[in-house]
Amino acid sequence: MSTTMQQYIDEAEKALLHTYNRYQVVFDKGDGVYLYDMDGKRYLDFVSGIAVFALGYHNEEYNDALKEQIDKIIHTSNYYYNLPAIEAATKLKAVSGMDRVFFTNSGAEAVEGAVKTARKYAFLKDGRTDHEIIAMHHSFHGRTMGALSVTGNPHYREAFEPMIGHIRFADLNDFDSVLEQVTDRTCAILFETVQGEGGIYPATEDFMRRVRKLCDEQDILLMLDEIQCGMGRTGAMFAWQRYGIRPDVMTVAKALGCGVPVGAFLMTEKVGAHSLVAGDHGSTYGGNPLACAAVSKVIDLFEKQNILANVQEVGAYLETCLDSLVEEFDCVKTRRGVGLLQGLVFDRPVGEIIKKAMDKGLVLINAGSDIIRFVPPLVITREHVDDMVRILRESIQDDLQIKTIQ
Ligand SMILES: *Cc1c(COP(=O)(O)O)cnc(C)c1O
């Protein structure tokens, strides 16, 4: 590493609050599926800013749309209408089949909005203020207090107790465990259609179908968090569309703006008509013209560039390649995932393997200590997958060699 890059890293560690153990690299620019650090070293990117940069870096049409919007107007206020927000909401409705959109600035804020929607919906029904939400163990919904309260990982929550009350936890794909938590105060059941941070666990069809039925029978809201698994990542625009059901509320963020900070929570007409009204919720920035110009262009480009078809094809190829690594290495236990959201489960911590891959010019990320997560830009090709697998194989071999020498 150059001394200049090292100096910047040292500076960062003096100024930024140390809430991340960062990799020792300063990324400077991106092009397609490649990142470049300050020294000009090129990296194949299989992280895309954690499932954000779906269209790859330096997509000209996307960049031009943002530049154009910057020259027109960046921000107004939600007290006025703006064209990009109208367009973005209309397009988002069309691709999701949901009916009402509220734009936020992040995923966590979208989850906050979903939680408020559920409570208000139930409050309007019976006037009670002790409604409960059922969330899942090993889930991840964000770091703000409400989102943290429904995140099923005690490690993230412990130091920040008390959480918001009346949250119960069940196990994803264990319908009986959900049933056990249902009371006459249950207002919503919330889960990620594919658990991301928790280790890439897709909801099973049986689980999804039974929870949907339960929610219908008891007028409980089914709320799906599509922040990581949505926006084409599984080969459908939203992962739940693969199950032939529709949620009552869904959250989306990450790839929604492909790099511009934006999220949203969406709901059906029925929920929209019986929950949040003027004065109940708001956001100064939420859905501002710049963010929505990004959303609007992203949805256009998904269609124009045939993103879903590419995810289906290259995702299937990635699965095959990862499965061959499971065959090849004893230390690789199994593969899980859908489309271009995949996890490779090791019998050991993967930190060293990821560092070695980084040295060799491949960016990877973990999900938990022993899973490598693959969330590349959705525009990758089979050749990129081949390159990734070659470097990953070398990195695993290097790691094994070091382990035996020690
Ligand atoms: C990343 C993520 C969030 C939180 O989004 P932020 O934009 O970081 O607040 C919530 N839910 C899921 C499933 C996520 O992957």
XYZ file of C-alpha atoms in Angstrom, residues 111-257:
147
model
C -38.712 -0.458 8.863
C -39.628 2.275 11.367
C -42.392 3.342 9.009
C -43.654 -0.223 8.641
C -43.773 -0.642 12.432
C -45.723 2.608 12.828
C -48.094 1.554 10.044
C -48.842 -1.743 11.786
C -49.458 -0.113 15.153
C -51.712 2.563 13.689
C -53.667 0.020 11.648
C -54.371 -2.022 14.753
C -55.061 1.054 16.912
C -57.760 2.217 14.494
C -59.438 -1.186 14.825
C -59.685 -1.492 18.595
C -58.176 1.622 20.205
C -55.692 -0.439 22.216
C -52.097 0.625 22.708
C -50.507 -2.715 23.532
C -50.263 -4.331 20.104
C -47.517 -6.808 19.410
C -45.310 -7.510 16.427
C -43.824 -10.926 15.753
C -40.336 -10.797 14.229
C -37.778 -13.578 13.638
C -34.662 -14.724 15.415
C -31.477 -14.025 13.411
C -33.211 -11.254 11.491
C -31.703 -7.896 10.646
C -33.814 -4.789 10.149
C -31.467 -1.895 10.912
C -29.825 0.084 13.693
C -32.359 2.708 14.785
C -34.256 1.925 17.985
C -37.451 0.656 16.359
C -35.642 -1.354 13.700
C -33.266 -2.689 16.335
C -36.215 -3.753 18.464
C -37.423 -6.118 15.723
C -33.891 -7.345 14.951
C -33.546 -10.867 16.330
C -29.912 -10.668 17.335
C -29.370 -9.987 21.079
C -25.738 -9.046 20.369
C -26.879 -5.920 18.461
C -29.479 -4.996 21.074
C -28.063 -5.716 24.508
C -26.272 -2.464 25.322
C -29.158 -0.369 24.066
C -32.017 -1.791 26.101
C -34.796 -1.076 26.702
C -36.097 -1.654 23.194
C -39.574 -0.590 22.085
C -41.948 -3.003 23.791
C -44.288 -5.735 22.676
C -42.034 -7.483 20.186
C -42.045 -11.288 20.165
C -39.646 -13.525 18.316
C -40.220 -16.737 16.375
C -38.087 -18.841 14.028
C -38.132 -18.305 10.283
C -39.519 -21.369 8.487
C -40.999 -22.796 11.694
C -44.698 -21.998 11.425
C -45.547 -23.499 14.815
C -43.061 -21.174 16.490
C -44.957 -18.260 14.933
C -48.294 -19.656 16.016
C -47.018 -19.908 19.590
C -46.373 -16.155 19.662
C -49.733 -15.081 18.253
C -52.089 -13.371 20.737
C -55.211 -11.234 20.378
C -52.872 -8.231 20.306
C -50.703 -9.359 17.380
C -50.799 -6.629 14.737
C -48.045 -7.741 12.352
C -45.650 -10.517 11.423
C -42.394 -9.202 10.015
C -39.569 -11.031 8.291
C -37.039 -10.814 5.488
C -38.169 -12.867 2.485
C -34.548 -14.032 2.407
C -32.661 -13.434 5.661
C -29.497 -11.580 4.653
C -27.225 -10.687 7.566
C -28.509 -13.701 9.490
C -26.897 -16.112 7.015
C -28.818 -16.138 3.680
C -31.895 -18.162 4.635
C -34.776 -17.961 2.132
C -38.284 -18.351 3.545
C -39.746 -21.664 2.448
C -42.868 -21.706 0.281
C -44.753 -23.637 2.918
C -43.869 -21.113 5.627
C -44.799 -18.170 3.425
C -48.130 -19.694 2.428
C -49.114 -20.590 5.991
C -48.131 -17.220 7.454
C -50.066 -15.464 4.679
C -53.146 -17.566 5.482
C -52.822 -16.922 9.212
C -52.542 -13.178 8.587
C -55.618 -13.228 6.330
C -57.667 -15.143 8.879
C -56.784 -12.890 11.806
C -56.335 -9.532 10.032
C -52.659 -9.445 10.986
C -50.374 -7.512 8.625
C -47.750 -9.540 6.779
C -44.750 -7.225 6.503
C -41.832 -8.345 4.340
C -38.415 -6.720 4.544
C -37.062 -6.667 0.982
C -34.268 -4.214 1.704
C -31.522 -6.682 0.796
C -33.333 -9.371 -1.212
C -35.547 -7.008 -3.226
C -34.844 -5.002 -6.386
C -34.068 -7.926 -8.642
C -31.510 -9.682 -6.496
C -33.304 -13.040 -6.488
C -34.288 -12.889 -10.154
C -37.721 -11.430 -9.405
C -38.158 -7.706 -8.852
C -39.139 -8.530 -5.259
C -38.365 -11.878 -3.694
C -41.953 -12.425 -2.476
C -43.160 -12.362 -6.080
C -41.650 -15.832 -6.453
C -44.145 -17.206 -3.904
C -47.428 -16.152 -5.494
C -48.448 -14.112 -2.456
C -48.501 -10.390 -1.710
C -47.525 -8.813 1.604
C -49.601 -6.079 3.217
C -46.535 -3.932 3.819
C -43.031 -4.172 2.422
C -39.793 -2.308 2.972
C -37.181 -1.608 0.341
C -33.886 0.335 0.255
C -30.298 -0.664 -0.684
C -30.504 -1.083 -4.504
C -33.596 1.129 -4.762
C -31.473 4.183 -5.517
